[in-house]
Short mmCIF file of C-alpha atoms and ligand atoms in Angstrom, two decimals:
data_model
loop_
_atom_site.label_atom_id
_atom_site.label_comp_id
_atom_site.label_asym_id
_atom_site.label_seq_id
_atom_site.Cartn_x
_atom_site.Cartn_y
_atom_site.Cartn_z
CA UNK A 128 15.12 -24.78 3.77
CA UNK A 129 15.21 -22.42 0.80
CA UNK A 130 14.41 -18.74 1.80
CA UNK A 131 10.92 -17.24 1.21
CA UNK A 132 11.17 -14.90 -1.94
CA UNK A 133 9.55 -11.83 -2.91
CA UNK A 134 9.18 -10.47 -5.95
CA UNK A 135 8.72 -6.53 -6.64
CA UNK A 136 6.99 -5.51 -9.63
CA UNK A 137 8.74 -2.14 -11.01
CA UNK A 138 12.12 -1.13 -9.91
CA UNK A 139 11.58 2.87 -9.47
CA UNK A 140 12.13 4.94 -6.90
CA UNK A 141 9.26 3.09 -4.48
CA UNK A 142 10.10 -0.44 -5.81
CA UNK A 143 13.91 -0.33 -4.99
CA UNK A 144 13.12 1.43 -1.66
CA UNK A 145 10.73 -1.59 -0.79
CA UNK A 146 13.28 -4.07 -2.25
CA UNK A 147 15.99 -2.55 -0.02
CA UNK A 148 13.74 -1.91 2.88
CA UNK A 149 12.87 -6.01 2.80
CA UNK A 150 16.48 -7.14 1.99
CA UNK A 151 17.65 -5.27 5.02
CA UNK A 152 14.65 -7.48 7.17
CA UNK A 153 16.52 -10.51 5.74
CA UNK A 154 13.25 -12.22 5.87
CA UNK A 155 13.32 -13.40 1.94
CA UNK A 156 15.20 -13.49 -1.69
CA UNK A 157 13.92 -10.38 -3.61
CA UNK A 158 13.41 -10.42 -6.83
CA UNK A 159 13.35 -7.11 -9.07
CA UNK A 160 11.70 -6.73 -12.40
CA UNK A 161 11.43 -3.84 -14.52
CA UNK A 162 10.84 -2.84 -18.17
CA UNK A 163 13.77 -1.00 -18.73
CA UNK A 164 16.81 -2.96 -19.45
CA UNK A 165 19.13 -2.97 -17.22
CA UNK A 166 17.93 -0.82 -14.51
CA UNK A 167 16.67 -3.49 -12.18
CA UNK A 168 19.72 -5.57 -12.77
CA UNK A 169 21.86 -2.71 -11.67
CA UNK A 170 20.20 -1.48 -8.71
CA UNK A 171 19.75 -4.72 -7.48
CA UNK A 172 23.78 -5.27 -8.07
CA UNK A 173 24.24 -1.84 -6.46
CA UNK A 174 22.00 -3.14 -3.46
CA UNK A 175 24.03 -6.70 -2.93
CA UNK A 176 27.09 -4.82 -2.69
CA UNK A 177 25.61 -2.71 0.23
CA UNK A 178 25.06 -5.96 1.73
CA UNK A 179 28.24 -6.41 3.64
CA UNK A 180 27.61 -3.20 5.10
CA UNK A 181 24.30 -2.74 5.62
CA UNK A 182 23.67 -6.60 7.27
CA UNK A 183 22.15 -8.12 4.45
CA UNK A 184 22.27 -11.75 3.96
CA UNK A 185 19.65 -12.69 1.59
CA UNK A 186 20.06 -12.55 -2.16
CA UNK A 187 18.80 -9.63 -4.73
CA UNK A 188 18.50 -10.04 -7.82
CA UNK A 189 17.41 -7.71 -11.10
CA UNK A 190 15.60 -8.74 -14.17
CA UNK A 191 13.11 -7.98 -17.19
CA UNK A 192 11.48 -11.03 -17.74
CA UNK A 193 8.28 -12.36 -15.48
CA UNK A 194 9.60 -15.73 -15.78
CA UNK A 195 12.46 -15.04 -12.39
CA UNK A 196 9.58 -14.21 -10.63
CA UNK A 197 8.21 -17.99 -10.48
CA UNK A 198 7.71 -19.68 -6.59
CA UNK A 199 7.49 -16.08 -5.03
CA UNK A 200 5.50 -16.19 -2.10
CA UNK A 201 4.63 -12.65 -2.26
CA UNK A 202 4.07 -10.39 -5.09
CA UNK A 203 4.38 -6.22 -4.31
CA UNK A 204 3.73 -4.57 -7.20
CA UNK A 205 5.02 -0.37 -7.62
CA UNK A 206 4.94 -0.63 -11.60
CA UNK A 207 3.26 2.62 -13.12
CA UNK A 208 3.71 6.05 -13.30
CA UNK A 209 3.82 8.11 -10.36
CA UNK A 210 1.85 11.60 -9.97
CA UNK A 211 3.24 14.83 -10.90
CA UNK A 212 2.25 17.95 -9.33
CA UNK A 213 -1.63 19.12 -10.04
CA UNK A 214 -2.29 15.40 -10.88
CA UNK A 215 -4.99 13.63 -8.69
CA UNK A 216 -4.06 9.59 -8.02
CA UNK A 217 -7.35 9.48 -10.64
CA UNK A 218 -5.93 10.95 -13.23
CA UNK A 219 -3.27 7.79 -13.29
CA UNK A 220 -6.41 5.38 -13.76
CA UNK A 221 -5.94 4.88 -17.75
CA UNK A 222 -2.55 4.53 -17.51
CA UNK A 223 -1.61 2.47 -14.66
CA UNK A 224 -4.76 0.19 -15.36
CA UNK A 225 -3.03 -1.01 -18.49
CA UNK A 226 0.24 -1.42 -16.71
CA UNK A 227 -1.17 -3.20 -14.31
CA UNK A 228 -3.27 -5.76 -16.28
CA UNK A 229 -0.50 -6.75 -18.14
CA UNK A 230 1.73 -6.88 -14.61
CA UNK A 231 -1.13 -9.31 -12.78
CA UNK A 232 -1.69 -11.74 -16.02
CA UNK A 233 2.38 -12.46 -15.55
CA UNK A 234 1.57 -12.46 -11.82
CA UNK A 235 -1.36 -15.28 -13.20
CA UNK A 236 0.93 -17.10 -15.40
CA UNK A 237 4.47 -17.15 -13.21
CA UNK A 238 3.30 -16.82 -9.39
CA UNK A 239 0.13 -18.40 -9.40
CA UNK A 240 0.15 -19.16 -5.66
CA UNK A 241 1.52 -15.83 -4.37
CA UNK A 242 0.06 -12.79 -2.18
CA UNK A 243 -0.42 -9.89 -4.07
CA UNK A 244 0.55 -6.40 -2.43
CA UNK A 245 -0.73 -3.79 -4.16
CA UNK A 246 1.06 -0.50 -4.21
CA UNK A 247 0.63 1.30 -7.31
CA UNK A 248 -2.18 4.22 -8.04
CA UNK A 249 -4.79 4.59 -7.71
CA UNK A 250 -4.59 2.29 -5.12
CA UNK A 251 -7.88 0.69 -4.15
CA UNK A 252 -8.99 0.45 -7.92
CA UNK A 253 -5.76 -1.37 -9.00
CA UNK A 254 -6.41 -3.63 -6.05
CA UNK A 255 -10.12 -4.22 -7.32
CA UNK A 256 -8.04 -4.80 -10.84
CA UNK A 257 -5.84 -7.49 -9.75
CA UNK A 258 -8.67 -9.06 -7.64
CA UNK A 259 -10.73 -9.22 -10.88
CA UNK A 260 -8.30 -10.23 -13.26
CA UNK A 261 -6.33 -12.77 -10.94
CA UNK A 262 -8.98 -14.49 -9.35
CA UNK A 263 -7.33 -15.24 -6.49
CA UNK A 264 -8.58 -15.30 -3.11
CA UNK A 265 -9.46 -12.25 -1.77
CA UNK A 266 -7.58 -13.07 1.33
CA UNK A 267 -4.41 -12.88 -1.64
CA UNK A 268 -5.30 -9.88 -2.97
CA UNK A 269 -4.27 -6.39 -0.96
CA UNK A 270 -3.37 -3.02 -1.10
CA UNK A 271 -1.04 -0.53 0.84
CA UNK A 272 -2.55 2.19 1.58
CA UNK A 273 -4.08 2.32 5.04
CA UNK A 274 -0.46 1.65 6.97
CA UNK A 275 1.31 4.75 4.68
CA UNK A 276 -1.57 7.02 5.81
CA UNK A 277 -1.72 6.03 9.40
CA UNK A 278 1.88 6.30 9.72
CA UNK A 279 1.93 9.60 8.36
CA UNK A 280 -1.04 11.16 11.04
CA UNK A 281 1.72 8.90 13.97
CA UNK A 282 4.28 10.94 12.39
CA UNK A 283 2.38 14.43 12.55
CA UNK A 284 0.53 13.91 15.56
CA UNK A 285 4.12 13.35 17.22
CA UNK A 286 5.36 16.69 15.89
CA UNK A 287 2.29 18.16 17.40
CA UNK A 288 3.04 17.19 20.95
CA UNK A 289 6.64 16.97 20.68
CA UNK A 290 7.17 13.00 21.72
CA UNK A 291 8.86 10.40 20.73
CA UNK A 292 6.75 8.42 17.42
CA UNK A 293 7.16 5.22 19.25
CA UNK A 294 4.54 5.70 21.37
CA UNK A 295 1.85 6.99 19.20
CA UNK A 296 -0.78 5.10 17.14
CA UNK A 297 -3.08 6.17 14.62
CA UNK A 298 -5.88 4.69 12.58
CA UNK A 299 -7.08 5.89 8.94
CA UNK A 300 -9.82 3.81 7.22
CA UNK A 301 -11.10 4.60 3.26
CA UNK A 302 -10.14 4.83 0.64
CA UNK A 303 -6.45 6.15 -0.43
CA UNK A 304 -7.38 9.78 -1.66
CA UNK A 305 -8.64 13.19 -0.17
CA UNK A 306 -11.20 11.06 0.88
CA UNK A 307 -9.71 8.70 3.54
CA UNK A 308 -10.98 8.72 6.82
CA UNK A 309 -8.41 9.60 10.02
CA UNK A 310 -10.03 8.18 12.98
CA UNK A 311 -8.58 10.74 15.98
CA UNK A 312 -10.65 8.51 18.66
CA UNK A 313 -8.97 5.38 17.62
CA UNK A 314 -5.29 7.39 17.82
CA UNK A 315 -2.90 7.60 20.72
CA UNK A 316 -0.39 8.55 22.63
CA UNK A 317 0.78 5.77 25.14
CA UNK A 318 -2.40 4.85 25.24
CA UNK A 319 -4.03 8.15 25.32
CA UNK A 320 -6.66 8.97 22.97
CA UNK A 321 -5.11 12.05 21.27
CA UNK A 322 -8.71 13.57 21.85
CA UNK A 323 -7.75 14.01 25.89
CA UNK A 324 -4.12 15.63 24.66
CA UNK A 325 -4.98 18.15 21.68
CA UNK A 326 -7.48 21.01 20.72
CA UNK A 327 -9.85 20.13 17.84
CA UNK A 328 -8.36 22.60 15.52
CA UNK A 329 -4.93 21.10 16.10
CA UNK A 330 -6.70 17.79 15.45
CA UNK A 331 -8.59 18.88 12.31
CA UNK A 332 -5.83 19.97 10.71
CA UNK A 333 -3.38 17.03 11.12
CA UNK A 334 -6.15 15.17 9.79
CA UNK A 335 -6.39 17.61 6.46
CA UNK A 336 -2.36 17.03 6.14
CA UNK A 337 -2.81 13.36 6.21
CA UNK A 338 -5.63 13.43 4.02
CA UNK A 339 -2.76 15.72 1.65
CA UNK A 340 0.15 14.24 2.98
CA UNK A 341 1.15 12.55 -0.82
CA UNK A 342 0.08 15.77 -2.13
CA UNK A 343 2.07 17.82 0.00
CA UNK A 344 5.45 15.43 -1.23
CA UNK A 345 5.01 15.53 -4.80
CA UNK A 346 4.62 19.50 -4.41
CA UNK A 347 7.97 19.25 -2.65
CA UNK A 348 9.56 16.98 -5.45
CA UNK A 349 8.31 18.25 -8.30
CA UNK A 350 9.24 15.08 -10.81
CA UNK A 351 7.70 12.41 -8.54
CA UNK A 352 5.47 11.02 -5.81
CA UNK A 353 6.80 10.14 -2.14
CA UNK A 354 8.50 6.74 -1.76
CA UNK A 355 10.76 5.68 1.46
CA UNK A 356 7.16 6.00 3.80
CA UNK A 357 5.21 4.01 1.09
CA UNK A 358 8.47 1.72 0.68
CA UNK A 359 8.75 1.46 4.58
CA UNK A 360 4.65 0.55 4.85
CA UNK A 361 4.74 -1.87 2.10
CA UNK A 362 7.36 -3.82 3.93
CA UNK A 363 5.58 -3.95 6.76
CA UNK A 364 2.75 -5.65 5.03
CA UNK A 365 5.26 -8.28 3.89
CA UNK A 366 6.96 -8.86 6.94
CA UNK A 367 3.50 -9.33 8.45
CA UNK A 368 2.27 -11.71 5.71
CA UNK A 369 5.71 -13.56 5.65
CA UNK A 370 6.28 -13.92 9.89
CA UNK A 371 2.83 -14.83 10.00
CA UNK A 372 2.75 -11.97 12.59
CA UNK A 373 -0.68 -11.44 12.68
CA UNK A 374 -0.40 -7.71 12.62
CA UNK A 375 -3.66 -5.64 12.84
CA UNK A 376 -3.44 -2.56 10.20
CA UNK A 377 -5.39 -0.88 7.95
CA UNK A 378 -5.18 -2.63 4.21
CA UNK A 379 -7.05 -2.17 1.12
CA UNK A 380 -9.37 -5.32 1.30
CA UNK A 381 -12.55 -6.59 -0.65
CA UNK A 382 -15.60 -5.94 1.76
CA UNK A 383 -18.52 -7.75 1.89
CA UNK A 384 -20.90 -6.44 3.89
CA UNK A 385 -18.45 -5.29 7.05
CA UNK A 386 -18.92 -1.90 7.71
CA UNK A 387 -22.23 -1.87 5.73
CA UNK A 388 -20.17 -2.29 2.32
CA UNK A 389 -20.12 -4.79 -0.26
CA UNK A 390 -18.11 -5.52 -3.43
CA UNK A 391 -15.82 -2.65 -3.11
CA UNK A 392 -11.69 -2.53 -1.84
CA UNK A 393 -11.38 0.23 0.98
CA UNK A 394 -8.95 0.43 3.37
CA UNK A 395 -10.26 -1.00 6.81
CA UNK A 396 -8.69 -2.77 9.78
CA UNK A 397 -7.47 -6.45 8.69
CA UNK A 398 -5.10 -9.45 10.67
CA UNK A 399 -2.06 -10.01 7.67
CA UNK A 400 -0.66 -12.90 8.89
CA UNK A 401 0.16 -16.31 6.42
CA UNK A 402 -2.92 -16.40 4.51
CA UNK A 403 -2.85 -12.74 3.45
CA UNK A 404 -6.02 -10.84 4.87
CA UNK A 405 -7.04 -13.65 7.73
CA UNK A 406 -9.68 -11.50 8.76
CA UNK A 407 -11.65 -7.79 8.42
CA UNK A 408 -11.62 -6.30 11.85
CA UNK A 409 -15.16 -3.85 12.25
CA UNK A 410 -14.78 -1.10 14.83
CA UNK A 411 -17.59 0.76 15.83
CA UNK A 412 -17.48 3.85 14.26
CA UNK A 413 -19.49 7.05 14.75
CA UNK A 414 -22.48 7.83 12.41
CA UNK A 415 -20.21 11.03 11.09
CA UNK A 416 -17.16 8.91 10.61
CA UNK A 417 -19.52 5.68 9.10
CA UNK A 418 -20.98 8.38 6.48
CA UNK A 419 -17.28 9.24 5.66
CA UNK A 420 -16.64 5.82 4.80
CA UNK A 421 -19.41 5.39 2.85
CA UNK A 422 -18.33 8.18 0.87
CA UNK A 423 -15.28 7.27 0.10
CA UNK A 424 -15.94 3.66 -0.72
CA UNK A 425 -18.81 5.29 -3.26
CA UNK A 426 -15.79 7.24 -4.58
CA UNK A 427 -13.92 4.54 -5.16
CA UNK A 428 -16.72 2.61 -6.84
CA UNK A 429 -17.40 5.20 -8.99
CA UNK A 430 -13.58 4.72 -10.12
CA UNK A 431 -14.13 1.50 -10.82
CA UNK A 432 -17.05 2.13 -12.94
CA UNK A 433 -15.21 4.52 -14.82
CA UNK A 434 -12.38 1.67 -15.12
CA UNK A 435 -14.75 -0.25 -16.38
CA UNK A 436 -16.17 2.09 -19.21
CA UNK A 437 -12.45 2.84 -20.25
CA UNK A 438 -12.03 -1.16 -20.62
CA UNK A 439 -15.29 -1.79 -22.84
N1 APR B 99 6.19 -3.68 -15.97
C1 APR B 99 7.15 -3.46 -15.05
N2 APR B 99 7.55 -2.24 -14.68
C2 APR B 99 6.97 -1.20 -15.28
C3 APR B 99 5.96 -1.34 -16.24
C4 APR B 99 5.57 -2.65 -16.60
N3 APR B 99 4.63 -2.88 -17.52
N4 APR B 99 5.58 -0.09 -16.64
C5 APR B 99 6.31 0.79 -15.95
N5 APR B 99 7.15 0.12 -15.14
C6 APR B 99 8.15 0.68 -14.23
C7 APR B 99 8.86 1.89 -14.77
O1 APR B 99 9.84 1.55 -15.72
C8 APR B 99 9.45 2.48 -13.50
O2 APR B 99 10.77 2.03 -13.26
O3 APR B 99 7.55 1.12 -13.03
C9 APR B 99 8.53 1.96 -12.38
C10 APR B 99 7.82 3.06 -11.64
O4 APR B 99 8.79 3.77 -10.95
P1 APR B 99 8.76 5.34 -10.75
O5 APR B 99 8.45 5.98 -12.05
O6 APR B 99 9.98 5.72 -10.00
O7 APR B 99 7.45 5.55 -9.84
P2 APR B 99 7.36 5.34 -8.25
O8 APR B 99 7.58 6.62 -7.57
O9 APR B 99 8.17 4.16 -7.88
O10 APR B 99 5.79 5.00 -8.11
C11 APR B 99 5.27 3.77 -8.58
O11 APR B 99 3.76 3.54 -6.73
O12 APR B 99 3.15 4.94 -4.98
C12 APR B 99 2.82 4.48 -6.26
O13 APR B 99 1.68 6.40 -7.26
C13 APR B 99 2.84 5.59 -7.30
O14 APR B 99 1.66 4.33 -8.96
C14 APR B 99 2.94 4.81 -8.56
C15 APR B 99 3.82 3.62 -8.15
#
C-alpha cells in the first residue's frame, strides 16, 4: 500500500520544521512547496540526506508548483509572513489573507479530498478563510493553535514546580491571540489540578506568559516568529488525523452553537482522528472563563469582518 502523503504549504522556518518533525514520525511522504525557487527543493534534499541518520524512511520531496501536491491526504499550510517585533498576529491579516486565498484555491484545484491544517496567522481567521473559500467540510477544515498554546502553559507550569513535563497537562481554549483562554482548573500535574499545587499569583502569571508566549519569542528573535513548538504541535495534529488516534486537543474549529457560539473558528476541545474534527468536546466552564470565551470569539469575529471589508 502506497504511504499516506502530506503536503506542507510554505517551506520557511515553521514549514520545514513540521516537514522534518513528520518525516521523522515516518507516518507519510511529505511534500514541500514554496514560492521561491529552489528553496523547498533543497531543504527537502538536505532533509533526505539526514534520513539515514536520523531514522527516516519515508520520502521528501521539494517543489514550486501545486500540481506535486495532488492525492495528499493532509494539507498543513505555514505560507505567509511571520510577525516581527511590535507586530500583533492582526496586523498580518491583509497580507497573509491574500497568500492564503491563493494557497487554498490550489488546495481546491490539486487536493480536493484532503484535511486542511491551518497554521499560518492570524490563525483562526485564515481558518474561517479556507473554510469559506474551500467549502469543505468543516470536519476538514482546522487550525493549530490550541495544542501550541497548551503546550507552552505544560511547559511553564513544569518550570514552576520543577517536574518532569511528562506528567503535566494543560488546557487553553479561544482564540490564538492575547485573548486565549488558559483553563488552570482543567491543568495538571499527575492528575493534580495545578490549583491544589500553586499560589494564584504564580498561576496568573503563567497564564499572562502563555497568553504572550509568541510574543515573548519573536522579542527574542528579532527577524521572526517561534517555529520548532508550532512545528512540533502541528505534527501532532497530523499524526492524530493520520493514526486515526482519536486524540482530544484543543483545535481551531467552526462552532455552531457549542459553547453558546455560532459561525465563528475558536479554539475548543475537539477528537482529530480520520475524519478531521470527529467531534467538539463542551466542558463546563465557569461563568468568568465562559465570558472570556465569548470575548475572544467576538474578537475574532470582528477580524473576520474586517477581512471581509478588506475583500469587498
Ligand atoms: N505560496 C507558498 N509559499 C509562500 C507563499 C505562497 N503564495 N507566500 C509566501 N510563501 C512562503 C515564503 O516564501 C516563506 O518561505 O511562506 C514561507 C514562510 O516562511 P517564514 O517566512 O520562515 O515564516 P514562518 O516563521 O515559517 O511562519 C509562517 O506560520 O506561525 C505562522 O505566524 C506565522 O503566519 C506565519 C506562518
Amino acid at each position: 500500500m502506497a504511504n499516506a502523503k502530506v503536503a506542507v504549504i510554505g517551506a520557511g522556518n515553521v514549514g520545514a520544521s513540521t516537514a522534518l518533525r513528520l518525516a521523522q514520525l515516518n507516518i507519510a511522504d511529505i511534500v514541500m512547496t514554496d514560492i521561491v525557487e529552489g528553496m523547498p527543493q533543497g531543504k527537502a534534499l538536505d532533509m533526505m540526506e539526514s534520513a539515514p541518520l536520523l531514522g527516516i524512511d519515508v520520502s521528501i520531496t521539494g517543489t514550486n508548483d501545486y500540481k506535486d501536491i495532488a492525492g495528499s491526504d493532509i494539507v498543513a499550510i505555514t505560507a505567509g509572513v511571520p510577525r516581527k517585533p511590535g507586530m500583533s498576529r492582526d496586523d498580518l491579516l491583509k497580507i497573509n489573507a491574500r497568500i492564503i486565498g491563493e494557497v487554498v484555491d490550489n488546495v481546491v484545484k490539486h487536493a480536493p479530498e484532503s484535511i486542511i491544517v491551518m497554521i499560518s496567522n492570524p490563525l483562526d481567521v485564515m481558518t474561517y478563510l479556507a473554510y469559506n473559500k474551500t467549502g469543505f467540510d468543516k470536519k476538514r477544515v482546522m487550525g493549530m493553535a490550541g495544542v501550541l498554546d497548551s503546550v507552552r502553559l505544560r511547559c511553564f507550569i513544569a518550570m514552576e514546580l520543577g517536574v518532569s513535563v511528562k506528567e503535566v497537562s494543560a488546557m487553553v481554549l479561544g482564540g490564538h491571540g492575547d485573548s486565549m483562554v488558559p483553563l488552570p482548573d482543567y491543568s495538571t500535574v499527575s492528575g493534580i489540578p495545578i490549583v491544589k499545587l500553586l499560589p494564584k499569583d504564580a498561576i496568573d502569571r503563567m497564564i499572562a506568559r502563555t497568553q504572550k508566549a509568541g510574543g515573548e519569542i519573536v522579542a527574542l528573535l528579532k527577524t521572526g516568529s517561534a517555529y520548532y513548538a508550532p512545528a512540533a504541535a502541528a505534527a501532532a495534529m497530523v499524526e492524530s488525523i493520520l493514526l486515526d488516534q482519536k486524540q482530544l486537543l484543543p483545535c481551531c474549529t467552526k462552532l455552531e452553537g457549542e459553547y453558546g457560539l455560532s459561525d465563528v473558528f475558536v479554539g475548543v476541545p475537539v477528537v482529530l482522528g480520520k475524519e478531521g474534527v470527529e467531534k467538539v468536546v463542551e466542558l463546563p466552564l465557569s461563568p468568568e472563563d465562559s465570558e472570556k470565551l465569548k470575548s475572544s470569539a467576538d474578537h475574532v469575529k470582528s477580524t473576520i469582518e474586517q477581512l471581509k471589508e478588506c475583500s469587498d
